[in-house]
Coordinates of C-alpha atoms in Angstrom, one line a residue:
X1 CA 15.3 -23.1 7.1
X2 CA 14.9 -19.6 6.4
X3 CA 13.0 -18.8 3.4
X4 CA 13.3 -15.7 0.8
X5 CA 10.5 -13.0 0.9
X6 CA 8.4 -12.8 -2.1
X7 CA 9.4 -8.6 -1.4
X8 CA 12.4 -7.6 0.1
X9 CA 13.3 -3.2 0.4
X10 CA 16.2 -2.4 1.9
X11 CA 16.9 1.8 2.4
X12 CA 14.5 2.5 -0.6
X13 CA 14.7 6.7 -0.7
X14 CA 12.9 8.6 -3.3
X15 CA 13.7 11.9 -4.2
X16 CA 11.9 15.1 -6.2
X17 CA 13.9 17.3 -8.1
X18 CA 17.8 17.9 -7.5
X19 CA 20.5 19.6 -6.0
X20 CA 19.0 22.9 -3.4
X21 CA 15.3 22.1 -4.9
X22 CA 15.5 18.4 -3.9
X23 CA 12.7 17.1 -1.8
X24 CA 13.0 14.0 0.0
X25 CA 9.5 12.2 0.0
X26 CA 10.7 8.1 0.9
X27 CA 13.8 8.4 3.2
X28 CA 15.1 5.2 4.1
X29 CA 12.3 2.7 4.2
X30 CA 13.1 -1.1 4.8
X31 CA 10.0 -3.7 4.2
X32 CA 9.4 -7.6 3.6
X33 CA 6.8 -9.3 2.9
X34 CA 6.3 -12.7 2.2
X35 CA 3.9 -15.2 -0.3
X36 CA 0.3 -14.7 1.0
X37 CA 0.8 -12.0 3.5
X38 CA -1.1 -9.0 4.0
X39 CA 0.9 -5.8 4.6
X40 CA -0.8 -2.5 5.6
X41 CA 1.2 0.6 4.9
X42 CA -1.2 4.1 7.4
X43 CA -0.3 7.1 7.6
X44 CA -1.1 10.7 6.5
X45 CA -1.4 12.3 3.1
X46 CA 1.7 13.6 2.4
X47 CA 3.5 10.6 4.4
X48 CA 4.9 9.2 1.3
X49 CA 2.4 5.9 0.9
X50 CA 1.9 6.4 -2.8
X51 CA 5.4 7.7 -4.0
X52 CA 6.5 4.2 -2.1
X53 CA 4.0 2.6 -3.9
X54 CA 4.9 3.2 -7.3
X55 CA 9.1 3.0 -6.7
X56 CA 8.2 -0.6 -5.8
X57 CA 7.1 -1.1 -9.9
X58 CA 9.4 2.0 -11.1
X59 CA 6.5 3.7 -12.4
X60 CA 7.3 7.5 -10.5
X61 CA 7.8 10.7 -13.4
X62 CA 11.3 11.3 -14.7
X63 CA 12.0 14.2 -11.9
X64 CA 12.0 11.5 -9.1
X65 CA 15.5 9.9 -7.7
X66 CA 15.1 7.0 -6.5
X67 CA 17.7 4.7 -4.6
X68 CA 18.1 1.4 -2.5
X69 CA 16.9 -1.9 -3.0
X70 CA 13.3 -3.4 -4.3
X71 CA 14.0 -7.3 -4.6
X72 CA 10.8 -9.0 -5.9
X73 CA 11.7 -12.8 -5.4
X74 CA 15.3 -11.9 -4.9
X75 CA 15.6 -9.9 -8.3
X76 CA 16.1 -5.9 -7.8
X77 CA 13.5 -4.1 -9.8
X78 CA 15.3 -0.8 -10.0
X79 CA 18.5 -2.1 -11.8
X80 CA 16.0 -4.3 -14.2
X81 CA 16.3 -3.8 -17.6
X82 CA 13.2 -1.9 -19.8
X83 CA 12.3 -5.5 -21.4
X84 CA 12.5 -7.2 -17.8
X85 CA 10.3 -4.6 -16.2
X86 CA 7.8 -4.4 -18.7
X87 CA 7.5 -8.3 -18.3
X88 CA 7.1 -8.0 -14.0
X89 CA 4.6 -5.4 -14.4
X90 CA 1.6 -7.1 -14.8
X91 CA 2.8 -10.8 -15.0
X92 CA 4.6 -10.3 -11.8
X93 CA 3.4 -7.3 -10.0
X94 CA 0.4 -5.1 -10.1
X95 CA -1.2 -1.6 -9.3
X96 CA -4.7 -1.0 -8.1
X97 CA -4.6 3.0 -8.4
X98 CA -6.9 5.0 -6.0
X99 CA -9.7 6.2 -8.0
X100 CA -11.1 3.5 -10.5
X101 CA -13.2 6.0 -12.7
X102 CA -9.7 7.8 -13.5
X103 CA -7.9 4.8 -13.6
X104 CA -10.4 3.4 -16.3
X105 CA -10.5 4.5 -20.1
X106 CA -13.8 5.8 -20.5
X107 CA -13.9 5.4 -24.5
X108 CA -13.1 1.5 -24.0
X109 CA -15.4 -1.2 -22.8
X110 CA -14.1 -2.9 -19.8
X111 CA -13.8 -6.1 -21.1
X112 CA -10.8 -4.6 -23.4
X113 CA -9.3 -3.3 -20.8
X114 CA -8.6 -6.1 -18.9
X115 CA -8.3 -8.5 -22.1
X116 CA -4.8 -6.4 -22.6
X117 CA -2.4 -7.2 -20.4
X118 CA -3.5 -10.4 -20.8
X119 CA -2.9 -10.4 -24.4
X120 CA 0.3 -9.1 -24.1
X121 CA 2.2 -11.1 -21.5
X122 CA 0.1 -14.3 -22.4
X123 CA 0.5 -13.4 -25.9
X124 CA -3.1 -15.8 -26.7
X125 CA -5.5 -15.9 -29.0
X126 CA -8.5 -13.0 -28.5
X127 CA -11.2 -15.5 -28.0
X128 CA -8.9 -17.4 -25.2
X129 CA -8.8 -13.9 -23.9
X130 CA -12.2 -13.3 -23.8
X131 CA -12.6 -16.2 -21.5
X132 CA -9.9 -15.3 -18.8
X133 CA -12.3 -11.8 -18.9
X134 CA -15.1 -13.9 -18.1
X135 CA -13.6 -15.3 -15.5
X136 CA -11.7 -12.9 -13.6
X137 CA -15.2 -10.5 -13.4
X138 CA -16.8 -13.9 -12.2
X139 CA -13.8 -13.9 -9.5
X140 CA -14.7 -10.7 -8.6
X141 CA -18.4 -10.8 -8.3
X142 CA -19.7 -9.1 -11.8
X143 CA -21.6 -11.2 -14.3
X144 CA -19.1 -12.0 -17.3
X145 CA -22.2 -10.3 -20.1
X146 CA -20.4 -6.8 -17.9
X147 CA -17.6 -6.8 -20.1
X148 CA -19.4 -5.3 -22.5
X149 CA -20.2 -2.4 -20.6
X150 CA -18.5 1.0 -20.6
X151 CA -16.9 2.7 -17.0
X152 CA -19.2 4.7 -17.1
X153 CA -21.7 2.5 -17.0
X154 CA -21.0 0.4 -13.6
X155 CA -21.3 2.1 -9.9
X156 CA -18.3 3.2 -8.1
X157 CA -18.0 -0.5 -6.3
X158 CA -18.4 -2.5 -10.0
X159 CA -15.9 -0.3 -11.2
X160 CA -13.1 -0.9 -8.1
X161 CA -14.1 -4.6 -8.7
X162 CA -13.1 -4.1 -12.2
X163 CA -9.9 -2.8 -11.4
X164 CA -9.3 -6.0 -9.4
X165 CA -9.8 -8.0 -12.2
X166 CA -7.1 -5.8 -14.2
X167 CA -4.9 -6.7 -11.2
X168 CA -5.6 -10.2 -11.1
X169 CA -5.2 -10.8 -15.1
X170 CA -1.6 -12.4 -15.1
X171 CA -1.9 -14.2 -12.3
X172 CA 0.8 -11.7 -10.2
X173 CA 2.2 -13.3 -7.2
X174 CA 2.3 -9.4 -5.5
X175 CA -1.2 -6.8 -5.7
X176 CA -0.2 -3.1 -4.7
X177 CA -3.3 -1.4 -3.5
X178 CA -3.1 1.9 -3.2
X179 CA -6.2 3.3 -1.0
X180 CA -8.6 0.6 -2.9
X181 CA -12.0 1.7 -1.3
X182 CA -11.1 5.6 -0.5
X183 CA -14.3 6.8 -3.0
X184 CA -16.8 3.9 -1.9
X185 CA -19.3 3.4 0.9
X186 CA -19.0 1.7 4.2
X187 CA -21.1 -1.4 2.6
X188 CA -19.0 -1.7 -0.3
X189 CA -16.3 -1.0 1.1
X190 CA -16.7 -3.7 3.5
X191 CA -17.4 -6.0 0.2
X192 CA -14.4 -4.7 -1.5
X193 CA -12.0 -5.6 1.3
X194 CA -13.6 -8.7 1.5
X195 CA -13.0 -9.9 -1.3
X196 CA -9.3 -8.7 -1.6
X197 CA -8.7 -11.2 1.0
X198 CA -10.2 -14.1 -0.2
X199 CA -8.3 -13.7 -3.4
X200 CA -5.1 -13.1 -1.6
X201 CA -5.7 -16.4 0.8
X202 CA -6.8 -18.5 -1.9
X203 CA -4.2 -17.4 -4.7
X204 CA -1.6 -17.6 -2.2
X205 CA -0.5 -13.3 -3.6
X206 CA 1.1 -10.8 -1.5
X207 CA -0.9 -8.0 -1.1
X208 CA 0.8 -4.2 0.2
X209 CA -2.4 -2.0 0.9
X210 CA -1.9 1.4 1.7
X211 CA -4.5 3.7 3.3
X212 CA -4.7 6.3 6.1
X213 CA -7.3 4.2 7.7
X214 CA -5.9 2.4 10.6
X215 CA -9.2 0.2 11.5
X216 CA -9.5 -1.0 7.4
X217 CA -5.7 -2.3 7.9
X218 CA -5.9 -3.7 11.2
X219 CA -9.1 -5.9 9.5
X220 CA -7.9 -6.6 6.2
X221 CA -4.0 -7.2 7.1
X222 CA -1.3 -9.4 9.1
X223 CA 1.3 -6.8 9.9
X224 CA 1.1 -2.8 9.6
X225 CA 3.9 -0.2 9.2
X226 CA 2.9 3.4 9.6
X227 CA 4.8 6.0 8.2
X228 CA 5.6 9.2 8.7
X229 CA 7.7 12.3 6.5
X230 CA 8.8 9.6 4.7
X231 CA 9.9 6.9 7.1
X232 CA 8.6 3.8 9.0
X233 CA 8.3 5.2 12.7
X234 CA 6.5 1.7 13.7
X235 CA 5.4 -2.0 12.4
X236 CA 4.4 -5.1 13.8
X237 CA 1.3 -7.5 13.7
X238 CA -1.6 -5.7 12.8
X239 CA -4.0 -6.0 15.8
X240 CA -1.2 -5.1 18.2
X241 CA -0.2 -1.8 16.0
X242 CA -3.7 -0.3 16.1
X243 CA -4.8 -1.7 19.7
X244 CA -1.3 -1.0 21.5
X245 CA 0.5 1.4 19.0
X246 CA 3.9 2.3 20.9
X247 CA 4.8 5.4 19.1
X248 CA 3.3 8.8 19.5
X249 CA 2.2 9.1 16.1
X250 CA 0.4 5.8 16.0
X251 CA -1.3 6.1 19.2
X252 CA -2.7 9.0 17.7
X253 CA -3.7 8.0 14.3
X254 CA -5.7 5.4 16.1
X255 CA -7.4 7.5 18.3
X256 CA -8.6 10.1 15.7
X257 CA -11.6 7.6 14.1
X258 CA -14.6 8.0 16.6
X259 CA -15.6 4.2 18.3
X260 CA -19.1 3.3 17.8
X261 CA -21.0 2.9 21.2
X262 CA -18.5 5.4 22.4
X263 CA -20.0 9.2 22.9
X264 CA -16.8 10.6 24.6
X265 CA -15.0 9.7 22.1
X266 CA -18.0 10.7 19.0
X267 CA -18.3 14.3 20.7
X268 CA -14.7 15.0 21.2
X269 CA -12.4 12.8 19.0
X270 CA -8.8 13.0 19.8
X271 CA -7.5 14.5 16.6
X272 CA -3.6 15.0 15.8
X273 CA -2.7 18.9 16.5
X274 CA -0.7 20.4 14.1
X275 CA 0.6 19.2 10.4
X276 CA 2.6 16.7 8.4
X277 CA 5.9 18.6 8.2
X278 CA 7.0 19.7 4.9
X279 CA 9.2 17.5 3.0
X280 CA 11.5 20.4 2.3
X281 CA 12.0 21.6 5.3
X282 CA 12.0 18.8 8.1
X283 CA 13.2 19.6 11.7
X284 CA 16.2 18.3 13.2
X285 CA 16.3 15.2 15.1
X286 CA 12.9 13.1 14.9
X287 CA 10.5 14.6 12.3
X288 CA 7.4 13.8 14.8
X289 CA 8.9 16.0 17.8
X290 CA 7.0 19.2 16.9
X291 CA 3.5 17.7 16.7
X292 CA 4.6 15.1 19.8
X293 CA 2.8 15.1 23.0
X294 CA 5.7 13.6 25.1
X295 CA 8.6 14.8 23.4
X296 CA 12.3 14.7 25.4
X297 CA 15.6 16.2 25.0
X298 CA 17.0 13.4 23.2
X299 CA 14.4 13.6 20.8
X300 CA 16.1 16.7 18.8
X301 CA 19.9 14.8 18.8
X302 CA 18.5 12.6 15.9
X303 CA 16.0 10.3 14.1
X304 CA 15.4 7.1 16.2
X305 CA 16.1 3.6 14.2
X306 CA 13.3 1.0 14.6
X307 CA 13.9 -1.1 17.7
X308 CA 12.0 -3.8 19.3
X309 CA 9.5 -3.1 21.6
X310 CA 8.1 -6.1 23.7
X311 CA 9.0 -8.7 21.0
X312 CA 11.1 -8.6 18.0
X313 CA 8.0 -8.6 15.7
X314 CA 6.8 -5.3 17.0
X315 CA 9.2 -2.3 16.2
X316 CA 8.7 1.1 17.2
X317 CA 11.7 4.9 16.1
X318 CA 10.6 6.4 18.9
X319 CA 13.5 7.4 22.2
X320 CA 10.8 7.6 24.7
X321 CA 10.0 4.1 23.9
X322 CA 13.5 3.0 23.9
X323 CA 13.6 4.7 27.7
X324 CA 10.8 3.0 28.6
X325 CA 12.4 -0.3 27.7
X326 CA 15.3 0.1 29.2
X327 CA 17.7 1.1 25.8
X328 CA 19.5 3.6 24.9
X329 CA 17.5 6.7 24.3
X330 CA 19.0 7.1 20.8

């Protein structure tokens, strides 16, 4: 019995501006992801993790184009209606933003903040909002007397925690995190992602969490996709994708982070040469092959498709690859 994913994209491309200016930033991205799964999106900035991000809610500027499929429990989000939209957002899907202090009005006391949304899709009485505030910062690890309190007021950590509960308010079956613990501390961090788990386990909510990190994803998620100019080069399990990454490009992102214990690799880490390609001007064939360190013939004819590598859970766009599988090279 096959079951529906609680997120289903199917060639979702985003584009910036129109006609000779246009620049592709999302070019042809298919995901799923089902009820209490954990999906890491890596890559580097300028990869197109947070204009994905935000075309999954509709919530990119005027300027973008944005095309394909975004089914969130089987309905598409991008031919929703203004009044349906406004009712997902929220109540069925929400954004933790990068950057909680700008995120945050800082003329508001948090408790407002996250009394909102709650009083608008729950559409209850101010003291029964009061409570849920209560206890959502009590989910979260703040003491519920903290909803008095101002951003400014909390530490980097209360205030990501607050942005949680925000998330959390109308009880979403999908959380889009995007870079959740870039401005925190190792410790809190640790705390941070921590806690994002347990409430995705016990609430059953399908969590996308995007980061350049590698090691954070591989910890905090079941399966990993890591993009590059715009598309998904590999995904698979998680583990597997940052242990045994098949493509260049991953192999590489994982070796750039220094491994404690390690001094060969503290004194010289294995950085990426080179950078992300402009978005406007991508070379022919596979987007990777100028920065690649194994690059082929084949790889200027065109851009691989995903294909399974070793299983059909791990997929990799990459021709060497293929070769060394046995396919076709493109």
């Amino acid at each position: 019995m096959t079951t529906t994913p609680l997120l289903r994209v199917r060639d979702l491309r985003v584009t910036y501006g129109s006609g000779s200016d246009a620049v592709p930033a999302v070019r042809g991205v298919d995901l799923d992801l089902a009820a209490g799964e954990k999906l890491g999106i890596a890559g580097e900035s300028g990869c197109g993790k947070s204009t994905l991000a935000l075309a999954l809610l509709r919530l990119l500027p005027p300027a973008a184009t944005v095309e394909g499929r975004v089914l969130l429990n089987g309905e598409d989000v991008l031919t929703m209606r203004w009044g349906r939209l406004r009712a997902v957002r929220w109540a069925g899907a929400s954004l933790v933003f990068q950057g909680a202090m700008h995120s945050l009005n800082a003329v508001h006391r948090i408790g407002d903040q996250i009394a909102e949304p709650v009083l608008l899709h729950h559409r209850t009485t101010p003291a029964r909002a009061r409570e849920r505030v209560a206890t959502l910062l009590r989910q979260v690890g703040l003491p519920a007397d903290r909803a008095r309190a101002y951003p400014h007021e909390l530490s980097g950590g209360q205030r990501q925690r607050v942005m949680i509960a925000m998330a959390l308010a109308c009880d979403p079956q999908l959380i889009i995190a995007d870079e959740p613990t870039t401005a925190l501390d190792v410790m809190i961090q640790a705390q941070i992602l921590r806690l994002i788990g347990q409430l995705v386990a016990e609430q059953r909510i399908g969590l996308v969490m995007i980061s350049h990190d590698l090691a954070v994803l591989a910890d905090t998620c079941d399966r990993l996709a890591v993009m590059y100019a715009g598309r998904v080069v590999e995904d698979g399990p998680a583990r597997a994708v940052h242990t045994r990454a098949r493509h260049p490009y991953g192999r590489a992102l994982a070796a750039a982070f220094p491994r404690v214990g390690d001094p060969a690799s503290r004194r010289a880490p294995r950085g990426l040469p080179g950078d992300p390609p402009d978005p406007a001007a991508l070379p022919g064939g596979c987007a990777f092959r100028p920065r690649c360190p194994v690059p082929v013939a084949a790889c200027a004819d065109r851009e691989p498709a995903l294909a399974p590598v070793g299983d059909e859970r791990h997929r990799v766009a990459c021709v060497v690859t293929a070769a060394e599988e046995g396919g076709p090279l493109c």
